Coordinates of C-alpha atoms in Angstrom, one line a residue:
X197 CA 98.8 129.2 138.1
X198 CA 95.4 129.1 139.3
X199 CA 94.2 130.5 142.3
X200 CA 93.2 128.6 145.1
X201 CA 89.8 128.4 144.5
X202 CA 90.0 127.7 140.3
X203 CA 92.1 124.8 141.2
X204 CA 89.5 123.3 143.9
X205 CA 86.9 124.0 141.4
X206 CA 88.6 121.7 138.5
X207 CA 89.1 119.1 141.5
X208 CA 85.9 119.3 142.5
X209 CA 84.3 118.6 138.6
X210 CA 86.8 115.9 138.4
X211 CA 85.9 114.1 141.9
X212 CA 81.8 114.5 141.8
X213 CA 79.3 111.6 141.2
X214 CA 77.8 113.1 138.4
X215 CA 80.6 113.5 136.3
X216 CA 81.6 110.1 137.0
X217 CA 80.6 108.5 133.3
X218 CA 83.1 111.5 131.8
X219 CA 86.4 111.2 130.7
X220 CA 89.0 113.0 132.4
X221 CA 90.3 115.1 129.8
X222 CA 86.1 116.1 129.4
X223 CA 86.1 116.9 133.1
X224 CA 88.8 119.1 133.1
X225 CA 87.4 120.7 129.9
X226 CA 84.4 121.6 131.3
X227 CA 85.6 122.4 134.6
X228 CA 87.5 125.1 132.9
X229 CA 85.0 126.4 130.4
X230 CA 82.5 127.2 133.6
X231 CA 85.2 128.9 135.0
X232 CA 85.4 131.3 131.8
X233 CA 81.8 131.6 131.2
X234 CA 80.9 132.3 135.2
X235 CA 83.6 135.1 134.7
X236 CA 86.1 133.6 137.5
X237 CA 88.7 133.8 134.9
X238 CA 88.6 136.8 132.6
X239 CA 89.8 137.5 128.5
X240 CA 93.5 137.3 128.6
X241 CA 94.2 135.6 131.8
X242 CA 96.8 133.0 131.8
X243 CA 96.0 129.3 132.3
X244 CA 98.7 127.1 134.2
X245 CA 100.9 125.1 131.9
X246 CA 99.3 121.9 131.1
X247 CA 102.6 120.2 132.9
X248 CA 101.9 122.1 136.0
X249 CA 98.2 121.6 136.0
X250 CA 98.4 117.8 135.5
X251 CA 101.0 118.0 138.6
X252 CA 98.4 119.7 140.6
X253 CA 95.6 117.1 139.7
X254 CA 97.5 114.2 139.6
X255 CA 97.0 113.6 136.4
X256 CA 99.1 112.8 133.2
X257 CA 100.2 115.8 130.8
X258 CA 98.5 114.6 128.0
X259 CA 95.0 114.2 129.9
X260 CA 95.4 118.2 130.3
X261 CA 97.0 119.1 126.9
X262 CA 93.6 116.9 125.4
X263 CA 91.4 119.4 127.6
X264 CA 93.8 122.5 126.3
X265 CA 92.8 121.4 123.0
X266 CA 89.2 121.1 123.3
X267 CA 89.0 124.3 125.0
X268 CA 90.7 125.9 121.7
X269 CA 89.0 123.9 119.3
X270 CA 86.0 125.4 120.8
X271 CA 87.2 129.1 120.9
X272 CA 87.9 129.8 124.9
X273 CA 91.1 130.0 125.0
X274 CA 94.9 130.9 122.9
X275 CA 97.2 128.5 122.5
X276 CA 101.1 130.5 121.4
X277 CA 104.1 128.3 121.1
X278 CA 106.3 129.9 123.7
X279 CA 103.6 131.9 125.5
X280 CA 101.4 129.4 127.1
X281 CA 97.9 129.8 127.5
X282 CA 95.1 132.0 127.4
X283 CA 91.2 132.9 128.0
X284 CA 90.2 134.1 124.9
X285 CA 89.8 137.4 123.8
X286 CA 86.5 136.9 122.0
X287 CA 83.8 139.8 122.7
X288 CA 81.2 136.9 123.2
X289 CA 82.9 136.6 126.8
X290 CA 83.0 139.5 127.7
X291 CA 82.2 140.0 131.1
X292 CA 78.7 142.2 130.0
X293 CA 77.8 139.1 127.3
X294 CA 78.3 136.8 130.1
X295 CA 76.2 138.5 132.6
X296 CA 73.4 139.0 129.9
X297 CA 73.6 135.3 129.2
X298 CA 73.3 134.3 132.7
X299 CA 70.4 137.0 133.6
X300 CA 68.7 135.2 130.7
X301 CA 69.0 132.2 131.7
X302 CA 67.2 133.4 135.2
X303 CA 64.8 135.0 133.6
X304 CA 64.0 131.5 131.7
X305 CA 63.8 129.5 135.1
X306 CA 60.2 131.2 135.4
X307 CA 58.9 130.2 131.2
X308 CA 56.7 132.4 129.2
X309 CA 53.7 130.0 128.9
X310 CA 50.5 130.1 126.7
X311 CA 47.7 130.9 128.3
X312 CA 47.2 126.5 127.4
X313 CA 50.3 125.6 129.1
X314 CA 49.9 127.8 132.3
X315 CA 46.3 126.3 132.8
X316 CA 48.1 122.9 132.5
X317 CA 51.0 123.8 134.2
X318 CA 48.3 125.3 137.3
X319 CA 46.4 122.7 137.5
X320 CA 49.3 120.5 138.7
X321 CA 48.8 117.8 136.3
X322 CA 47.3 113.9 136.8
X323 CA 49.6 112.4 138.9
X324 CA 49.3 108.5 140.6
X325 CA 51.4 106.6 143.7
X326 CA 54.0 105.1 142.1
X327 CA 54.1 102.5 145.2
X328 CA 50.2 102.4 146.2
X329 CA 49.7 102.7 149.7
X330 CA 45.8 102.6 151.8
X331 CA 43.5 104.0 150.8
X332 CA 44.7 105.7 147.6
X333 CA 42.0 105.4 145.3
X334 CA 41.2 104.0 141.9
X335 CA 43.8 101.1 142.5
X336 CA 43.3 97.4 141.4
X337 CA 45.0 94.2 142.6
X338 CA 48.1 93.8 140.5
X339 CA 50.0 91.1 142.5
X340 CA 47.4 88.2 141.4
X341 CA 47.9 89.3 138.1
X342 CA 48.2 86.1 136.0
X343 CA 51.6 87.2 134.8
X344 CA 52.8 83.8 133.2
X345 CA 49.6 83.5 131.5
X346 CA 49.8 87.2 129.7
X347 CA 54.0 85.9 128.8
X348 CA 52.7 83.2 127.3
X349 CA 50.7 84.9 125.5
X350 CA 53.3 87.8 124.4
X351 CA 55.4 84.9 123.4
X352 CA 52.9 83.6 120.6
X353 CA 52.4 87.2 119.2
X354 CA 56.1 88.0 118.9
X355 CA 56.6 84.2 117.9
X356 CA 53.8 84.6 114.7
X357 CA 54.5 88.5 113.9
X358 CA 58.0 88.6 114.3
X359 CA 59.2 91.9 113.9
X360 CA 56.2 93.3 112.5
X361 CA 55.6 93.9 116.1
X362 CA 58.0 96.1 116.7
X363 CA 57.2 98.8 114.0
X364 CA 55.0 101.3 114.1
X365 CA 51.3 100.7 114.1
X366 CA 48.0 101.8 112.8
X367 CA 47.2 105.4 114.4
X368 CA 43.6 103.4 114.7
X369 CA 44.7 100.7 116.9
X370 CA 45.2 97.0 115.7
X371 CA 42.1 95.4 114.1
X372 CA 42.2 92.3 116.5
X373 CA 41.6 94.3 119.4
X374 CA 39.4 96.8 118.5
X375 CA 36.9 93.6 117.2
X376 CA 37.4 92.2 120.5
X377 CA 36.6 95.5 122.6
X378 CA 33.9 95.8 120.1
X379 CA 32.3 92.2 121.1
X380 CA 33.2 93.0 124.8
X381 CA 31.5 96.3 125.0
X382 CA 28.5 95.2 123.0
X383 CA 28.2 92.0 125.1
X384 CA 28.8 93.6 128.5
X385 CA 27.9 97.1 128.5
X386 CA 24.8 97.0 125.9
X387 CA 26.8 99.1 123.3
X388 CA 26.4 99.4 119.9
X389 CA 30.0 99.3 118.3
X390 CA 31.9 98.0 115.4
X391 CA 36.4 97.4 115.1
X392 CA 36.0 100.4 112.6
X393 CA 34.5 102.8 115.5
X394 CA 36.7 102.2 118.1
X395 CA 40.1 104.0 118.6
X396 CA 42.7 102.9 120.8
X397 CA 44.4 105.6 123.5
X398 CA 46.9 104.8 126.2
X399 CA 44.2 106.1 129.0
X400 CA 40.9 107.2 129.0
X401 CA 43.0 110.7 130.2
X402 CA 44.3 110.9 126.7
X403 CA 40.5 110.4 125.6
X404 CA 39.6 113.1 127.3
X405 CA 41.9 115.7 126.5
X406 CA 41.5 114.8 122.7
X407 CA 37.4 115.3 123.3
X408 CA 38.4 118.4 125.0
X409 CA 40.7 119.8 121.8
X410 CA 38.5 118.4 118.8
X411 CA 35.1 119.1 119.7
X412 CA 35.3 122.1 121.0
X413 CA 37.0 125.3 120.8
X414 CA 38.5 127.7 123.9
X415 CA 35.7 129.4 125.7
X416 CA 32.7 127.2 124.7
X417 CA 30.5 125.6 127.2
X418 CA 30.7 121.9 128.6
X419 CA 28.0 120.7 131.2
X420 CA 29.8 119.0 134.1
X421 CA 29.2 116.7 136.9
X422 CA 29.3 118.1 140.0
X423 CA 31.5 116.7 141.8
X424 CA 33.6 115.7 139.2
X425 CA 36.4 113.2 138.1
X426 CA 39.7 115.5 138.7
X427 CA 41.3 114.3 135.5
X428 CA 38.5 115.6 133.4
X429 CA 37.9 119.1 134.9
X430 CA 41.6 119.5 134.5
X431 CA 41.7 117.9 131.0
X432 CA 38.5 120.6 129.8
X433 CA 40.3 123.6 132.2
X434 CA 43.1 123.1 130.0
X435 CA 41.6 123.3 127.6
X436 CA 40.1 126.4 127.7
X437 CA 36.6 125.2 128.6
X438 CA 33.9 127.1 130.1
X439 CA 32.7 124.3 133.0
X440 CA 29.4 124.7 134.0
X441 CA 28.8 122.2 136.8
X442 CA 25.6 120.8 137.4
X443 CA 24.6 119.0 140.2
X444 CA 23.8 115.3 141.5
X445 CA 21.5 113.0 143.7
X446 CA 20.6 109.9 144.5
X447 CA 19.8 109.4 140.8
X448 CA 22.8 110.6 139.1
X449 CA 23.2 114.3 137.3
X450 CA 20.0 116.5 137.4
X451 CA 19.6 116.3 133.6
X452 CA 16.3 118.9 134.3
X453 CA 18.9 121.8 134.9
X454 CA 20.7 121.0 131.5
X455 CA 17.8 121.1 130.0
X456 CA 16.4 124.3 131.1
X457 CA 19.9 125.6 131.4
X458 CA 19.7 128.9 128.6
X459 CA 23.4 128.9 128.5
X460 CA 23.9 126.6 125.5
X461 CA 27.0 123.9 125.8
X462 CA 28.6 122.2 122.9
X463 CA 29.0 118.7 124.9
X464 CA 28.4 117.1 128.9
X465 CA 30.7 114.8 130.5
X466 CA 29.2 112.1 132.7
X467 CA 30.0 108.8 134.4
X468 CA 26.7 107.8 134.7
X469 CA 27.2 103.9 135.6
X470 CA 28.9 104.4 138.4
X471 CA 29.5 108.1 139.3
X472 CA 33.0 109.7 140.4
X473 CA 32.9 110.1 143.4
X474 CA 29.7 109.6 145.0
X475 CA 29.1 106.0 143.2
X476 CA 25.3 106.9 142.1
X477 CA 24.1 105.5 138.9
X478 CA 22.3 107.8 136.1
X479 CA 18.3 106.5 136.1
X480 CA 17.0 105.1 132.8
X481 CA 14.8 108.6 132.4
X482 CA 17.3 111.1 132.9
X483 CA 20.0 108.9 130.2
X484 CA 16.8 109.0 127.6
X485 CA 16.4 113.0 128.5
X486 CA 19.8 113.5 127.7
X487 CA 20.2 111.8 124.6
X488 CA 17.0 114.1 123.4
X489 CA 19.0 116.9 124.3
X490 CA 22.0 115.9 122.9
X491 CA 20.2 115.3 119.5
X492 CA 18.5 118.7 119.5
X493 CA 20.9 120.8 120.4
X494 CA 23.5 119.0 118.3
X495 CA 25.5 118.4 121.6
X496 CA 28.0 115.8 122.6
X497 CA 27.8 112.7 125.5
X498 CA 30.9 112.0 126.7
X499 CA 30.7 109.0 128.7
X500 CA 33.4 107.8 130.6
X501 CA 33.0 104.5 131.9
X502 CA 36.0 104.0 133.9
X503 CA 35.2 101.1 136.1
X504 CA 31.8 99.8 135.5
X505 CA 33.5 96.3 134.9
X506 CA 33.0 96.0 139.3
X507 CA 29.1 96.0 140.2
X508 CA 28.5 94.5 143.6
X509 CA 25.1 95.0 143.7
X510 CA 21.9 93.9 140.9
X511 CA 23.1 94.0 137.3
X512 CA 24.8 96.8 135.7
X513 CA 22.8 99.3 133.4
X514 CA 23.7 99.3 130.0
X515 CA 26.0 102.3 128.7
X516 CA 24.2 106.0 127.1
X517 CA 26.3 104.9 123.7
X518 CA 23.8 101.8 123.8
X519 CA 20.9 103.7 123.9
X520 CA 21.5 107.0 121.7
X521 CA 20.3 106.3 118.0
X522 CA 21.2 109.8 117.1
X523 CA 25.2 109.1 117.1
X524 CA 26.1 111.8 119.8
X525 CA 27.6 109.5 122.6
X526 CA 31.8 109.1 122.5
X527 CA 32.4 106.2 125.3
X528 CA 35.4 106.6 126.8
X529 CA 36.7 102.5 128.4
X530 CA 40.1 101.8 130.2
X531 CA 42.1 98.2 131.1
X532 CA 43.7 100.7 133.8
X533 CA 41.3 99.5 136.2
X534 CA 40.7 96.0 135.1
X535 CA 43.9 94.9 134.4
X536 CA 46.5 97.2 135.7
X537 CA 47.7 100.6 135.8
X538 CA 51.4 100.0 133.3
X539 CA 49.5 98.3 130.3
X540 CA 48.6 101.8 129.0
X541 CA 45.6 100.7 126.7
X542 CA 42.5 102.8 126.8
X543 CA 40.1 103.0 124.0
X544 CA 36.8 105.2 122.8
X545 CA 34.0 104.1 120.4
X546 CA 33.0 107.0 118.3
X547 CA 30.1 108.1 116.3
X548 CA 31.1 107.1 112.6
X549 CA 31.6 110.6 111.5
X550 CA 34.5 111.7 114.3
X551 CA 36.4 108.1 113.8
X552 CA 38.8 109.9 111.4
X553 CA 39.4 114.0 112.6
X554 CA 39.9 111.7 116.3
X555 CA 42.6 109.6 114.8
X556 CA 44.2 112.3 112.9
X557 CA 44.3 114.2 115.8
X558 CA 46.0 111.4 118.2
X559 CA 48.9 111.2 115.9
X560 CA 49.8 114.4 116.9
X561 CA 49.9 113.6 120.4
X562 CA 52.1 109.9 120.5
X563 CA 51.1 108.4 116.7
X564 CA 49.7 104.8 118.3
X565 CA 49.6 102.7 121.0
X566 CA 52.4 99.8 121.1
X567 CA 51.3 97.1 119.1
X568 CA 53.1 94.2 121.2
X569 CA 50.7 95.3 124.2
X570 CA 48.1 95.4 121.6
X571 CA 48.3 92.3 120.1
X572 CA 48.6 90.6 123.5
X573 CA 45.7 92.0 125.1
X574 CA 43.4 91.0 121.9
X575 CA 44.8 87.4 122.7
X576 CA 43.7 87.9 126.3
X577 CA 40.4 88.7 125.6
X578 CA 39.8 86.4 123.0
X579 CA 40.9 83.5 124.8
X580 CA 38.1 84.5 127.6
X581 CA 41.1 85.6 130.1
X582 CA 39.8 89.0 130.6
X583 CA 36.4 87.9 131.4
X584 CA 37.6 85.4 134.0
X585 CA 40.0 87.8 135.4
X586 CA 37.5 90.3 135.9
X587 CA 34.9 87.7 137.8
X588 CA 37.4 87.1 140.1
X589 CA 38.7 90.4 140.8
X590 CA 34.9 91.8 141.3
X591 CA 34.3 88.8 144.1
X592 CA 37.6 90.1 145.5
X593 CA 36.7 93.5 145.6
X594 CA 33.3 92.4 147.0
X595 CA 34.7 90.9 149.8
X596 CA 37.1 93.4 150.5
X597 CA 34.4 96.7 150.3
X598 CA 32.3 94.4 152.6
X599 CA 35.7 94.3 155.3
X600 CA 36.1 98.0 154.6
X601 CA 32.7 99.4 155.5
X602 CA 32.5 97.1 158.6
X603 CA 35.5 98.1 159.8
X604 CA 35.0 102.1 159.2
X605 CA 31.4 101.3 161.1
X606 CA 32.9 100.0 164.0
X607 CA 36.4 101.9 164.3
X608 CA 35.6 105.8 162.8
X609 CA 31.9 105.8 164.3
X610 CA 31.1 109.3 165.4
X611 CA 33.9 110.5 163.0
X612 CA 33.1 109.1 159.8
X613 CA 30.2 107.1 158.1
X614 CA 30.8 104.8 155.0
X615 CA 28.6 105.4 151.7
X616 CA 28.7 101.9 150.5
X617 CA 29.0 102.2 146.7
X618 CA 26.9 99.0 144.4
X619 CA 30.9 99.0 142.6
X620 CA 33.9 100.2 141.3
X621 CA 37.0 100.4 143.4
X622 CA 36.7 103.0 145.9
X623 CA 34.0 104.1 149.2
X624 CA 33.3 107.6 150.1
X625 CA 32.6 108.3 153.2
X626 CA 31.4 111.6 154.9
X627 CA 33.0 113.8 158.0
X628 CA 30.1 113.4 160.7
X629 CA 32.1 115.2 163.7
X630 CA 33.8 118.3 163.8
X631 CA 36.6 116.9 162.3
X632 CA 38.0 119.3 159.6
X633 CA 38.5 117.4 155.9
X634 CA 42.0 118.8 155.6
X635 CA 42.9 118.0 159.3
X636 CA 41.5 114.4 158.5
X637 CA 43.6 113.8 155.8
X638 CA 47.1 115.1 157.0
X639 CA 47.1 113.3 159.9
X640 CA 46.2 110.6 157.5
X641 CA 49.0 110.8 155.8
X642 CA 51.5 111.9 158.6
X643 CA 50.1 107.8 160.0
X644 CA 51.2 106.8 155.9
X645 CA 47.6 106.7 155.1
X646 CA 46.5 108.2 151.7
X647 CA 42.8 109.9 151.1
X648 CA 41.4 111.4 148.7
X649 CA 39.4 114.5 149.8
X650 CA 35.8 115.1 148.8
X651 CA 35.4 118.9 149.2
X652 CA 38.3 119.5 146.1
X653 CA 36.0 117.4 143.6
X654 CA 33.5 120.1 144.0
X655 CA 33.2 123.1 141.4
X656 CA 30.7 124.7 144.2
X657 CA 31.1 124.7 148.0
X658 CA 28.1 122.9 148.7
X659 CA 29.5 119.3 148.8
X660 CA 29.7 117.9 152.1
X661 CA 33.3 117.4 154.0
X662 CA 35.0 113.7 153.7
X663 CA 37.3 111.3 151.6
X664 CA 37.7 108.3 148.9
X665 CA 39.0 105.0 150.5
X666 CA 40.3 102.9 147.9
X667 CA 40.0 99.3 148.8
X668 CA 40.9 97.1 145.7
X669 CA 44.3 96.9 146.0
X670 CA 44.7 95.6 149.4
X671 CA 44.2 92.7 151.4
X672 CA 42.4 92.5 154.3
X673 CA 45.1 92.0 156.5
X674 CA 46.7 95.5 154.8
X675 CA 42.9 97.1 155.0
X676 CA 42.4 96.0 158.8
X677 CA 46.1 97.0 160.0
X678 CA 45.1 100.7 157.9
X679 CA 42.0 101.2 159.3
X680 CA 43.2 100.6 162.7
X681 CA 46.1 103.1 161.8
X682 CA 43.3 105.6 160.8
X683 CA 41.3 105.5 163.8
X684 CA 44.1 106.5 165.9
X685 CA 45.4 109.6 163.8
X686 CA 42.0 110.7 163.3
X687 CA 40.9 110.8 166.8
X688 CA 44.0 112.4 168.0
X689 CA 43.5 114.9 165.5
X690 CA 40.1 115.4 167.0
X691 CA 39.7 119.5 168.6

C-alpha cells in the first residue's frame, strides 16, 4: 500500500479546483506519475492493487485499473499477472535523472535571454488599467460610445461580405479604410497621403517598434524628445538604440541642438502637435529646420500624432508629413484615443519607398489587422460618424480640463499648479511645495488615485518634480469626488 502521505497526495490531485475539468482515471494518473518523477516512490516499489486503491479513494476498480494502464502505456510502471504493480525500472528515473531534470527545470525559472529580450523584459513592458480609475492618463470616454450605431454598422459588413470577413486579410490593411484615413488625414491634419501609403497596425506601439527594427540597426543613433512618451523610449531601448535626448521649451524640441549635434542619428522621434507630456506644440520654424535636416542627412521624422484629434485652444497646426517634400516623415495615427482603447486599429502613412520592407516586416509580427474591425471602422468614417464623434468628445473634454484645472487651483494650491495644455487628454501639473513626486503619488494611490509621474519621462534629471492627470474619461462628478480625494492624501503626506 501507499504510505500515508502518497495516498493524501492522490486525494489531494483528485479533490483540487484545478483539476476539476479531468477525468478521474487522469487524476489518479497524474497524481501518481508526480509521485514517480518527484522521487517519493522509487524504481521497483510496489503500487497498491488497483482493488485496494479504488477502496481507499472511493472510487470504482476500473477508474484505477484505466490509471494503471495509462501509467504503463506510458512507461512508469510494470504491470505482471500475479505480481502486481510496479515503478518502473527505466534508468530515465533514476533518482540522479530525476534530480538533473528538476535542477533544470530551476535553472529555467530564471531564462537565458538575448541581450533584445532582456532589454524588453527590463523595461517592464507597456502596460494600461484594465478598469481606468482618476487620473490615469491617456484615457478617452468609452461609455458614450455610440455602440448600436458601430453594430449596425458591423451588421452591414458581415451582411455584404459574408465570410470573406472572416479570413485573413491584406498584410496592407483593407483598401476602404486606408482611403478613408487617407481623406481624413489629408483633410484634418494637412497631410499628404494616398490608400497605397498608409499601413494599418493595431497601435501606434506596434508602429513604433517596427520603425525602431526597420530603419535602424542596434547601436545607431535616434534624437529623442526630452521628456519623452514611455512607450517609445522603451520601444527604441529595445531595440538596441542609442537615445540621445534633446531637450524642450515653450516651443517644442530645440531642433538647433540637433542640428549642431556632431553625433550623427539615423532618425528623431517627435510629437510635435501636441507634445508628451508637457503639451507644447513644435513652432512652424523649427518643423521647416528639421525637415532640412532630415533631407541632408538622409534621416528619418517619426511623427507620432497620438491625440491631436482634441485641440481646445486656436486651430491645430498641420502635421511635419504635410510639410516635408523630401519623403522623410513616417506619421504614426491611432483610433486608441478617439474611439477607444479595444478597437486595436492604428495606422502609419509612409514615404512610397518604405510601404513594402514595412509591410513585409509586420507580417512577421501578427500578419494583419482583423478585417471585420476594419471594414467597420471605414463605414464609420465614411458615413461622417468619426468626425461627429470626435466634435463631441473634444467639447467634452473641453469642459472637463476646464473643471479639472479649477478644481486643482482651488484645492492643491501651495502643493501643485496646473499647466493647462491647448488639447489632448491629459494636464501636467508641477510639485510647487516640498512635497516629494514619489510621496505624491503613493499616497495617491493608497487614496485609489492613479498619477502618472513626471520626473520618470525624463532621460536627464533636469525635469522638474510632478504628474499627468488624465481627465477624459471621467465625469465631473468622478473628477470633483477625485480631486477632493487627492487634496486630502496629499496634504497628509505633507513633511
Amino acid at each position: 500500500m501507499f504510505k500515508h502521505s502518497q495516498l493524501e497526495t492522490v486525494k489531494a490531485w483528485l479533490a483540487h479546483p484545478a483539476h476539476a475539468a479531468l477525468p478521474l482515471h487522469a487524476r489518479i494518473q497524474r497524481a501518481i506519475r508526480q509521485l514517480i518523477l518527484d522521487g517519493a516512490l522509487g524504481r521497483g516499489k510496489p503500487l497498491p492493487a488497483s482493488r485496494a486503491l479504488a477502496k481507499s479513494l472511493g472510487l470504482s476498480r476500473d477508474t484505477v485499473e484505466a490509471a494503471y494502464a495509462q501509467l504503463h502505456a506510458e512507461g512508469f510502471i510494470e504491470r505482471h499477472v500475479g505480481s502486481g504493480s510496479f515503478v518502473a525500472e527505466a534508468t530515465e528515473l533514476a533518482p540522479s535523472r530525476r534530480h538533473a531534470l528538476r535542477d533544470t527545470a530551476f535553472r529555467s525559472q530564471s531564462p537565458n535571454l538575448s541581450r533584445r529580450g532582456e532589454a524588453m523584459f527590463r523595461s517592464g513592458g507597456v502596460r494600461e488599467l484594465l478598469s481606468p480609475r482618476p487620473f490615469a492618463p491617456g484615457m478617452p470616454e468609452t461609455r458614450g460610445f455610440p455602440l448600436r450605431l458601430w453594430e449596425r454598422l458591423e451588421r452591414q459588413v458581415l451582411k455584404e461580405a459574408g465570410t470573406t470577413a472572416l479570413l485573413h486579410g491584406d498584410p496592407q490593411g483593407v483598401e476602404p479604410l486606408r482611403r478613408a484615413i487617407a481623406d481624413y488625414v489629408n483633410l484634418e491634419r494637412g497631410a499628404h497621403a494616398t490608400p497605397d501609403r498608409v499601413l494599418i497596425l493595431t497601435s501606434s506601439q506596434q508602429a513604433l517598434a517596427l520603425c525602431a527594427s526597420v530603419l535602424l540597426d542596434a547601436g545607431e543613433r535616434i534624437f529623442i524628445e526630452d521628456p519623452a512618451y514611455y512607450g517609445a523610449r522603451k520601444a527604441f531601448d529595445a531595440a538596441g538604440l542609442d537615445c540621445v535626448p534633446i531637450q524642450l521649451n515653450h516651443q517644442g524640441l530645440l531642433v538647433e541642438q540637433i542640428v549642431s549635434e556632431p553625433r550623427r542619428a539615423r532618425a528623431v522621434f517627435l510629437t510635435p502637435s501636441h507634445q508628451f507630456p508637457t503639451g507644447a506644440t513644435l513652432s512652424l520654424d523649427r518643423r521647416l529646420a528639421l525637415i532640412e535636416w532630415a533631407a541632408r542627412h538622409q534621416a528619418w521624422i517619426i511623427e507620432d500624432d497620438y491625440d491631436s484629434e482634441f485641440h481646445y485652444a486656436g486651430k491645430p497646426t498641420a502635421c511635419v508629413q504635410g510639410l516635408d517634400p523630401h519623403e522623410r516623415t513616417i506619421y504614426i495615427g491611432t483610433f486608441t484615443k478617439s474611439l477607444f482603447p479595444g478597437l486595436r486599429i492604428g495606422y502609419v502613412v509612409l514615404p512610397p519607398q518604405l510601404v513594402a520592407p514595412m509591410t513585409v516586416a509586420r507580417t512577421l509580427l501578427d500578419g494583419h489587422s482583423a478585417p471585420l474591425a476594419q471594414m467597420t471602422l471605414a463605414r464609420f468614417m465614411e458615413g461622417g460618424h468619426f468626425g461627429a464623434h470626435v466634435r463631441a468628445m473634444r467639447s467634452i473634454y473641453a469642459e472637463r480640463l476646464g473643471l479639472l484645472a479649477g478644481l486643482v487651483d482651488k484645492h492643491l494650491s501651495g502643493i501643485t499648479e496646473a499647466q493647462v495644455p491647448a488639447g489632448g487628454l491629459q494636464m501636467p501639473c508641477e510639485l510647487t511645495g516640498n512635497l516629494a513626486e514619489t510621496t505624491a503619488i503613493d499616497a495617491a494611490r493608497r487614496a485609489g488615485i492613479e498619477l502618472l509621474g513626471l520626473s520618470s519621462l525624463y532621460a536627464s534629471r533636469a525635469g522638474k518634480p510632478g504628474f499627468l492627470m488624465g481627465f477624459a474619461a471621467y465625469t465631473p462628478n468622478e473628477i470633483e469626488l477625485a480631486v477632493g480625494k487627492l487634496a486630502h492624501a496629499l496634504r497628509a503626506a505633507i513633511p
